[in-house]
């Protein structure tokens, strides 16, 4: 929470995501869950908000995330 006691939309998104994770057992079409629908709505809104407000994005874990994604891709393609 912010010092002023107000919650911003991003904190609300994270709270809803955590609250809905136990419901991910319910699968929808194309293996989607309720959390996926929430993310589908929230991520473009976050991107638009970031562009409109011209906020600088920092990606502190970009290199480790890239390495993990690359290793996962290699493991998936070689799993046959």
PDB file of N, CA and C in Angstrom:
ATOM      1  N   UNK A   1       0.821  -1.177   0.000  1.00  0.00           N
ATOM      2  CA  UNK A   1       0.000   0.000   0.000  1.00  0.00           C
ATOM      3  C   UNK A   1       0.870   1.247   0.000  1.00  0.00           C
ATOM      4  N   UNK A   2       0.353   2.285  -0.607  1.00  0.00           N
ATOM      5  CA  UNK A   2       1.066   3.556  -0.615  1.00  0.00           C
ATOM      6  C   UNK A   2       0.938   4.213   0.756  1.00  0.00           C
ATOM      7  N   UNK A   3       1.838   5.118   1.071  1.00  0.00           N
ATOM      8  CA  UNK A   3       1.760   5.792   2.370  1.00  0.00           C
ATOM      9  C   UNK A   3       0.434   6.513   2.592  1.00  0.00           C
ATOM     10  N   UNK A   4      -0.173   7.008   1.526  1.00  0.00           N
ATOM     11  CA  UNK A   4      -1.433   7.733   1.673  1.00  0.00           C
ATOM     12  C   UNK A   4      -2.601   6.795   1.954  1.00  0.00           C
ATOM     13  N   UNK A   5      -2.383   5.495   1.845  1.00  0.00           N
ATOM     14  CA  UNK A   5      -3.442   4.540   2.124  1.00  0.00           C
ATOM     15  C   UNK A   5      -4.272   4.183   0.907  1.00  0.00           C
ATOM     16  N   UNK A   6      -3.971   4.764  -0.226  1.00  0.00           N
ATOM     17  CA  UNK A   6      -4.722   4.470  -1.436  1.00  0.00           C
ATOM     18  C   UNK A   6      -4.052   3.330  -2.195  1.00  0.00           C
ATOM     19  N   UNK A   7      -4.862   2.513  -2.824  1.00  0.00           N
ATOM     20  CA  UNK A   7      -4.326   1.431  -3.650  1.00  0.00           C
ATOM     21  C   UNK A   7      -4.459   1.835  -5.110  1.00  0.00           C
ATOM     22  N   UNK A   8      -3.425   1.560  -5.859  1.00  0.00           N
ATOM     23  CA  UNK A   8      -3.524   1.869  -7.277  1.00  0.00           C
ATOM     24  C   UNK A   8      -4.044   0.641  -8.030  1.00  0.00           C
ATOM     25  N   UNK A   9      -4.305   0.817  -9.305  1.00  0.00           N
ATOM     26  CA  UNK A   9      -4.907  -0.243 -10.119  1.00  0.00           C
ATOM     27  C   UNK A   9      -3.983  -1.444 -10.250  1.00  0.00           C
ATOM     28  N   UNK A  10      -2.694  -1.225 -10.271  1.00  0.00           N
ATOM     29  CA  UNK A  10      -1.756  -2.339 -10.425  1.00  0.00           C
ATOM     30  C   UNK A  10      -1.801  -3.237  -9.190  1.00  0.00           C
ATOM     31  N   UNK A  11      -1.881  -2.654  -8.010  1.00  0.00           N
ATOM     32  CA  UNK A  11      -1.995  -3.457  -6.791  1.00  0.00           C
ATOM     33  C   UNK A  11      -3.312  -4.235  -6.775  1.00  0.00           C
ATOM     34  N   UNK A  12      -4.371  -3.621  -7.268  1.00  0.00           N
ATOM     35  CA  UNK A  12      -5.661  -4.311  -7.360  1.00  0.00           C
ATOM     36  C   UNK A  12      -5.574  -5.494  -8.314  1.00  0.00           C
ATOM     37  N   UNK A  13      -4.902  -5.313  -9.451  1.00  0.00           N
ATOM     38  CA  UNK A  13      -4.710  -6.405 -10.404  1.00  0.00           C
ATOM     39  C   UNK A  13      -3.956  -7.563  -9.754  1.00  0.00           C
ATOM     40  N   UNK A  14      -2.874  -7.253  -9.052  1.00  0.00           N
ATOM     41  CA  UNK A  14      -2.101  -8.308  -8.397  1.00  0.00           C
ATOM     42  C   UNK A  14      -2.919  -9.015  -7.325  1.00  0.00           C
ATOM     43  N   UNK A  15      -3.696  -8.274  -6.571  1.00  0.00           N
ATOM     44  CA  UNK A  15      -4.536  -8.869  -5.549  1.00  0.00           C
ATOM     45  C   UNK A  15      -5.584  -9.801  -6.175  1.00  0.00           C
ATOM     46  N   UNK A  16      -6.240  -9.341  -7.240  1.00  0.00           N
ATOM     47  CA  UNK A  16      -7.231 -10.185  -7.916  1.00  0.00           C
ATOM     48  C   UNK A  16      -6.591 -11.430  -8.527  1.00  0.00           C
ATOM     49  N   UNK A  17      -5.402 -11.283  -9.086  1.00  0.00           N
ATOM     50  CA  UNK A  17      -4.717 -12.425  -9.683  1.00  0.00           C
ATOM     51  C   UNK A  17      -4.411 -13.478  -8.626  1.00  0.00           C
ATOM     52  N   UNK A  18      -3.883 -13.048  -7.500  1.00  0.00           N
ATOM     53  CA  UNK A  18      -3.571 -13.986  -6.425  1.00  0.00           C
ATOM     54  C   UNK A  18      -4.848 -14.631  -5.887  1.00  0.00           C
ATOM     55  N   UNK A  19      -5.909 -13.845  -5.781  1.00  0.00           N
ATOM     56  CA  UNK A  19      -7.166 -14.382  -5.266  1.00  0.00           C
ATOM     57  C   UNK A  19      -7.795 -15.396  -6.227  1.00  0.00           C
ATOM     58  N   UNK A  20      -7.589 -15.208  -7.525  1.00  0.00           N
ATOM     59  CA  UNK A  20      -8.220 -16.085  -8.513  1.00  0.00           C
ATOM     60  C   UNK A  20      -7.372 -17.293  -8.887  1.00  0.00           C
ATOM     61  N   UNK A  21      -6.134 -17.360  -8.435  1.00  0.00           N
ATOM     62  CA  UNK A  21      -5.275 -18.492  -8.792  1.00  0.00           C
ATOM     63  C   UNK A  21      -5.874 -19.833  -8.378  1.00  0.00           C
ATOM     64  N   UNK A  22      -6.471 -19.973  -7.193  1.00  0.00           N
ATOM     65  CA  UNK A  22      -7.061 -21.277  -6.868  1.00  0.00           C
ATOM     66  C   UNK A  22      -8.192 -21.695  -7.807  1.00  0.00           C
ATOM     67  N   UNK A  23      -8.762 -20.752  -8.521  1.00  0.00           N
ATOM     68  CA  UNK A  23      -9.867 -21.061  -9.429  1.00  0.00           C
ATOM     69  C   UNK A  23      -9.345 -21.457 -10.807  1.00  0.00           C
ATOM     70  N   UNK A  24      -8.044 -21.465 -11.004  1.00  0.00           N
ATOM     71  CA  UNK A  24      -7.494 -21.801 -12.318  1.00  0.00           C
ATOM     72  C   UNK A  24      -7.715 -23.256 -12.688  1.00  0.00           C
ATOM     73  N   UNK A  25      -8.205 -24.045 -11.769  1.00  0.00           N
ATOM     74  CA  UNK A  25      -8.516 -25.442 -12.073  1.00  0.00           C
ATOM     75  C   UNK A  25      -9.636 -25.515 -13.108  1.00  0.00           C
ATOM     76  N   UNK A  26     -10.519 -24.542 -13.077  1.00  0.00           N
ATOM     77  CA  UNK A  26     -11.609 -24.503 -14.045  1.00  0.00           C
ATOM     78  C   UNK A  26     -11.062 -24.048 -15.386  1.00  0.00           C
ATOM     79  N   UNK A  27     -11.001 -24.945 -16.330  1.00  0.00           N
ATOM     80  CA  UNK A  27     -10.430 -24.626 -17.639  1.00  0.00           C
ATOM     81  C   UNK A  27     -11.535 -24.231 -18.613  1.00  0.00           C
ATOM     82  N   UNK A  28     -11.243 -23.227 -19.394  1.00  0.00           N
ATOM     83  CA  UNK A  28     -12.171 -22.774 -20.407  1.00  0.00           C
ATOM     84  C   UNK A  28     -11.705 -23.213 -21.779  1.00  0.00           C
ATOM     85  N   UNK A  29     -12.232 -22.580 -22.812  1.00  0.00           N
ATOM     86  CA  UNK A  29     -11.793 -22.929 -24.166  1.00  0.00           C
ATOM     87  C   UNK A  29     -10.321 -22.576 -24.366  1.00  0.00           C
ATOM     88  N   UNK A  30      -9.611 -23.386 -25.104  1.00  0.00           N
ATOM     89  CA  UNK A  30      -8.180 -23.191 -25.398  1.00  0.00           C
ATOM     90  C   UNK A  30      -7.338 -23.175 -24.125  1.00  0.00           C
ATOM     91  N   UNK A  31      -7.746 -23.952 -23.117  1.00  0.00           N
ATOM     92  CA  UNK A  31      -7.013 -24.065 -21.855  1.00  0.00           C
ATOM     93  C   UNK A  31      -6.834 -22.727 -21.145  1.00  0.00           C
ATOM     94  N   UNK A  32      -7.837 -21.860 -21.231  1.00  0.00           N
ATOM     95  CA  UNK A  32      -7.778 -20.581 -20.533  1.00  0.00           C
ATOM     96  C   UNK A  32      -8.432 -20.707 -19.164  1.00  0.00           C
ATOM     97  N   UNK A  33      -8.047 -19.827 -18.269  1.00  0.00           N
ATOM     98  CA  UNK A  33      -8.625 -19.778 -16.927  1.00  0.00           C
ATOM     99  C   UNK A  33      -9.095 -18.356 -16.662  1.00  0.00           C
ATOM    100  N   UNK A  34      -9.738 -18.166 -15.538  1.00  0.00           N
ATOM    101  CA  UNK A  34     -10.253 -16.838 -15.197  1.00  0.00           C
ATOM    102  C   UNK A  34      -9.105 -15.832 -15.079  1.00  0.00           C
ATOM    103  N   UNK A  35      -7.980 -16.264 -14.549  1.00  0.00           N
ATOM    104  CA  UNK A  35      -6.821 -15.373 -14.405  1.00  0.00           C
ATOM    105  C   UNK A  35      -6.321 -14.908 -15.767  1.00  0.00           C
ATOM    106  N   UNK A  36      -6.399 -15.770 -16.776  1.00  0.00           N
ATOM    107  CA  UNK A  36      -5.965 -15.384 -18.121  1.00  0.00           C
ATOM    108  C   UNK A  36      -6.825 -14.264 -18.676  1.00  0.00           C
ATOM    109  N   UNK A  37      -8.106 -14.315 -18.416  1.00  0.00           N
ATOM    110  CA  UNK A  37      -9.013 -13.265 -18.904  1.00  0.00           C
ATOM    111  C   UNK A  37      -8.698 -11.941 -18.205  1.00  0.00           C
ATOM    112  N   UNK A  38      -8.440 -12.010 -16.901  1.00  0.00           N
ATOM    113  CA  UNK A  38      -8.069 -10.801 -16.159  1.00  0.00           C
ATOM    114  C   UNK A  38      -6.778 -10.206 -16.714  1.00  0.00           C
ATOM    115  N   UNK A  39      -5.807 -11.050 -16.998  1.00  0.00           N
ATOM    116  CA  UNK A  39      -4.534 -10.571 -17.554  1.00  0.00           C
ATOM    117  C   UNK A  39      -4.714 -10.014 -18.962  1.00  0.00           C
ATOM    118  N   UNK A  40      -5.580 -10.640 -19.740  1.00  0.00           N
ATOM    119  CA  UNK A  40      -5.841 -10.173 -21.100  1.00  0.00           C
ATOM    120  C   UNK A  40      -6.395  -8.750 -21.096  1.00  0.00           C
ATOM    121  N   UNK A  41      -7.146  -8.419 -20.082  1.00  0.00           N
ATOM    122  CA  UNK A  41      -7.693  -7.066 -19.961  1.00  0.00           C
ATOM    123  C   UNK A  41      -6.665  -6.117 -19.345  1.00  0.00           C
ATOM    124  N   UNK A  42      -5.978  -6.567 -18.298  1.00  0.00           N
ATOM    125  CA  UNK A  42      -5.111  -5.674 -17.523  1.00  0.00           C
ATOM    126  C   UNK A  42      -3.816  -5.304 -18.237  1.00  0.00           C
ATOM    127  N   UNK A  43      -3.208  -6.229 -18.949  1.00  0.00           N
ATOM    128  CA  UNK A  43      -1.910  -5.939 -19.554  1.00  0.00           C
ATOM    129  C   UNK A  43      -1.966  -4.866 -20.644  1.00  0.00           C
ATOM    130  N   UNK A  44      -2.944  -4.885 -21.560  1.00  0.00           N
ATOM    131  CA  UNK A  44      -3.020  -3.764 -22.511  1.00  0.00           C
ATOM    132  C   UNK A  44      -3.335  -2.419 -21.837  1.00  0.00           C
ATOM    133  N   UNK A  45      -4.148  -2.461 -20.779  1.00  0.00           N
ATOM    134  CA  UNK A  45      -4.439  -1.229 -20.044  1.00  0.00           C
ATOM    135  C   UNK A  45      -3.164  -0.694 -19.406  1.00  0.00           C
ATOM    136  N   UNK A  46      -2.369  -1.579 -18.797  1.00  0.00           N
ATOM    137  CA  UNK A  46      -1.099  -1.173 -18.202  1.00  0.00           C
ATOM    138  C   UNK A  46      -0.158  -0.608 -19.261  1.00  0.00           C
ATOM    139  N   UNK A  47      -0.085  -1.269 -20.420  1.00  0.00           N
ATOM    140  CA  UNK A  47       0.793  -0.789 -21.494  1.00  0.00           C
ATOM    141  C   UNK A  47       0.358   0.595 -21.976  1.00  0.00           C
ATOM    142  N   UNK A  48      -0.936   0.791 -22.169  1.00  0.00           N
ATOM    143  CA  UNK A  48      -1.439   2.090 -22.610  1.00  0.00           C
ATOM    144  C   UNK A  48      -1.171   3.162 -21.557  1.00  0.00           C
ATOM    145  N   UNK A  49      -1.379   2.824 -20.296  1.00  0.00           N
ATOM    146  CA  UNK A  49      -1.131   3.764 -19.206  1.00  0.00           C
ATOM    147  C   UNK A  49       0.339   4.162 -19.163  1.00  0.00           C
ATOM    148  N   UNK A  50       1.213   3.203 -19.397  1.00  0.00           N
ATOM    149  CA  UNK A  50       2.644   3.482 -19.380  1.00  0.00           C
ATOM    150  C   UNK A  50       3.033   4.396 -20.533  1.00  0.00           C
ATOM    151  N   UNK A  51       2.457   4.161 -21.706  1.00  0.00           N
ATOM    152  CA  UNK A  51       2.775   4.991 -22.873  1.00  0.00           C
ATOM    153  C   UNK A  51       2.224   6.408 -22.698  1.00  0.00           C
ATOM    154  N   UNK A  52       0.995   6.518 -22.230  1.00  0.00           N
ATOM    155  CA  UNK A  52       0.362   7.833 -22.079  1.00  0.00           C
ATOM    156  C   UNK A  52       1.089   8.675 -21.035  1.00  0.00           C
ATOM    157  N   UNK A  53       1.469   8.069 -19.927  1.00  0.00           N
ATOM    158  CA  UNK A  53       2.138   8.818 -18.860  1.00  0.00           C
ATOM    159  C   UNK A  53       3.643   8.930 -19.070  1.00  0.00           C
ATOM    160  N   UNK A  54       4.155   8.296 -20.126  1.00  0.00           N
ATOM    161  CA  UNK A  54       5.577   8.328 -20.480  1.00  0.00           C
ATOM    162  C   UNK A  54       6.471   7.919 -19.308  1.00  0.00           C
ATOM    163  N   UNK A  55       6.043   6.843 -18.662  1.00  0.00           N
ATOM    164  CA  UNK A  55       6.829   6.324 -17.548  1.00  0.00           C
ATOM    165  C   UNK A  55       7.942   5.443 -18.075  1.00  0.00           C
ATOM    166  N   UNK A  56       9.077   5.521 -17.429  1.00  0.00           N
ATOM    167  CA  UNK A  56      10.222   4.714 -17.824  1.00  0.00           C
ATOM    168  C   UNK A  56      10.047   3.305 -17.254  1.00  0.00           C
ATOM    169  N   UNK A  57      10.154   2.319 -18.109  1.00  0.00           N
ATOM    170  CA  UNK A  57      10.077   0.933 -17.669  1.00  0.00           C
ATOM    171  C   UNK A  57      11.475   0.425 -17.351  1.00  0.00           C
ATOM    172  N   UNK A  58      11.600  -0.212 -16.235  1.00  0.00           N
ATOM    173  CA  UNK A  58      12.868  -0.845 -15.893  1.00  0.00           C
ATOM    174  C   UNK A  58      12.644  -2.348 -15.858  1.00  0.00           C
ATOM    175  N   UNK A  59      13.570  -3.069 -16.397  1.00  0.00           N
ATOM    176  CA  UNK A  59      13.459  -4.521 -16.456  1.00  0.00           C
ATOM    177  C   UNK A  59      14.713  -5.103 -15.798  1.00  0.00           C
ATOM    178  N   UNK A  60      14.698  -5.218 -14.468  1.00  0.00           N
ATOM    179  CA  UNK A  60      15.917  -5.638 -13.775  1.00  0.00           C
ATOM    180  C   UNK A  60      16.291  -7.097 -14.020  1.00  0.00           C
ATOM    181  N   UNK A  61      15.329  -7.921 -14.352  1.00  0.00           N
ATOM    182  CA  UNK A  61      15.609  -9.341 -14.522  1.00  0.00           C
ATOM    183  C   UNK A  61      15.507  -9.770 -15.977  1.00  0.00           C
ATOM    184  N   UNK A  62      15.769  -8.868 -16.902  1.00  0.00           N
ATOM    185  CA  UNK A  62      15.627  -9.182 -18.318  1.00  0.00           C
ATOM    186  C   UNK A  62      16.581 -10.295 -18.755  1.00  0.00           C
ATOM    187  N   UNK A  63      17.836 -10.206 -18.379  1.00  0.00           N
ATOM    188  CA  UNK A  63      18.818 -11.218 -18.792  1.00  0.00           C
ATOM    189  C   UNK A  63      18.496 -12.585 -18.182  1.00  0.00           C
ATOM    190  N   UNK A  64      18.246 -12.703 -16.870  1.00  0.00           N
ATOM    191  CA  UNK A  64      17.896 -14.019 -16.338  1.00  0.00           C
ATOM    192  C   UNK A  64      16.600 -14.580 -16.930  1.00  0.00           C
ATOM    193  N   UNK A  65      15.605 -13.718 -17.155  1.00  0.00           N
ATOM    194  CA  UNK A  65      14.355 -14.188 -17.749  1.00  0.00           C
ATOM    195  C   UNK A  65      14.589 -14.679 -19.170  1.00  0.00           C
ATOM    196  N   UNK A  66      15.448 -13.997 -19.918  1.00  0.00           N
ATOM    197  CA  UNK A  66      15.772 -14.426 -21.275  1.00  0.00           C
ATOM    198  C   UNK A  66      16.482 -15.780 -21.265  1.00  0.00           C
ATOM    199  N   UNK A  67      17.401 -15.972 -20.341  1.00  0.00           N
ATOM    200  CA  UNK A  67      18.117 -17.248 -20.235  1.00  0.00           C
ATOM    201  C   UNK A  67      17.154 -18.376 -19.881  1.00  0.00           C
ATOM    202  N   UNK A  68      16.248 -18.127 -18.946  1.00  0.00           N
ATOM    203  CA  UNK A  68      15.263 -19.146 -18.565  1.00  0.00           C
ATOM    204  C   UNK A  68      14.351 -19.465 -19.737  1.00  0.00           C
ATOM    205  N   UNK A  69      13.893 -18.442 -20.464  1.00  0.00           N
ATOM    206  CA  UNK A  69      13.027 -18.672 -21.621  1.00  0.00           C
ATOM    207  C   UNK A  69      13.755 -19.458 -22.706  1.00  0.00           C
ATOM    208  N   UNK A  70      14.997 -19.132 -22.954  1.00  0.00           N
ATOM    209  CA  UNK A  70      15.781 -19.854 -23.957  1.00  0.00           C
ATOM    210  C   UNK A  70      15.996 -21.308 -23.544  1.00  0.00           C
ATOM    211  N   UNK A  71      16.327 -21.541 -22.278  1.00  0.00           N
ATOM    212  CA  UNK A  71      16.511 -22.910 -21.794  1.00  0.00           C
ATOM    213  C   UNK A  71      15.206 -23.697 -21.872  1.00  0.00           C
ATOM    214  N   UNK A  72      14.096 -23.063 -21.552  1.00  0.00           N
ATOM    215  CA  UNK A  72      12.796 -23.729 -21.654  1.00  0.00           C
ATOM    216  C   UNK A  72      12.461 -24.076 -23.093  1.00  0.00           C
ATOM    217  N   UNK A  73      12.766 -23.175 -24.013  1.00  0.00           N
ATOM    218  CA  UNK A  73      12.528 -23.441 -25.420  1.00  0.00           C
ATOM    219  C   UNK A  73      13.376 -24.618 -25.896  1.00  0.00           C
ATOM    220  N   UNK A  74      14.636 -24.644 -25.505  1.00  0.00           N
ATOM    221  CA  UNK A  74      15.508 -25.762 -25.883  1.00  0.00           C
ATOM    222  C   UNK A  74      15.024 -27.084 -25.296  1.00  0.00           C
ATOM    223  N   UNK A  75      14.612 -27.054 -24.040  1.00  0.00           N
ATOM    224  CA  UNK A  75      14.117 -28.267 -23.386  1.00  0.00           C
ATOM    225  C   UNK A  75      12.839 -28.758 -24.054  1.00  0.00           C
ATOM    226  N   UNK A  76      11.972 -27.841 -24.440  1.00  0.00           N
ATOM    227  CA  UNK A  76      10.717 -28.219 -25.080  1.00  0.00           C
ATOM    228  C   UNK A  76      10.956 -28.807 -26.454  1.00  0.00           C
ATOM    229  N   UNK A  77      11.843 -28.210 -27.223  1.00  0.00           N
ATOM    230  CA  UNK A  77      12.080 -28.709 -28.576  1.00  0.00           C
ATOM    231  C   UNK A  77      12.851 -30.030 -28.576  1.00  0.00           C
ATOM    232  N   UNK A  78      13.633 -30.289 -27.545  1.00  0.00           N
ATOM    233  CA  UNK A  78      14.401 -31.528 -27.474  1.00  0.00           C
ATOM    234  C   UNK A  78      13.691 -32.614 -26.664  1.00  0.00           C
ATOM    235  N   UNK A  79      12.472 -32.383 -26.210  1.00  0.00           N
ATOM    236  CA  UNK A  79      11.769 -33.329 -25.360  1.00  0.00           C
ATOM    237  C   UNK A  79      11.114 -34.467 -26.125  1.00  0.00           C
ATOM    238  N   UNK A  80      11.183 -34.460 -27.401  1.00  0.00           N
ATOM    239  CA  UNK A  80      10.514 -35.505 -28.185  1.00  0.00           C
ATOM    240  C   UNK A  80      11.281 -36.752 -28.088  1.00  0.00           C
TER     241      UNK A  80
END
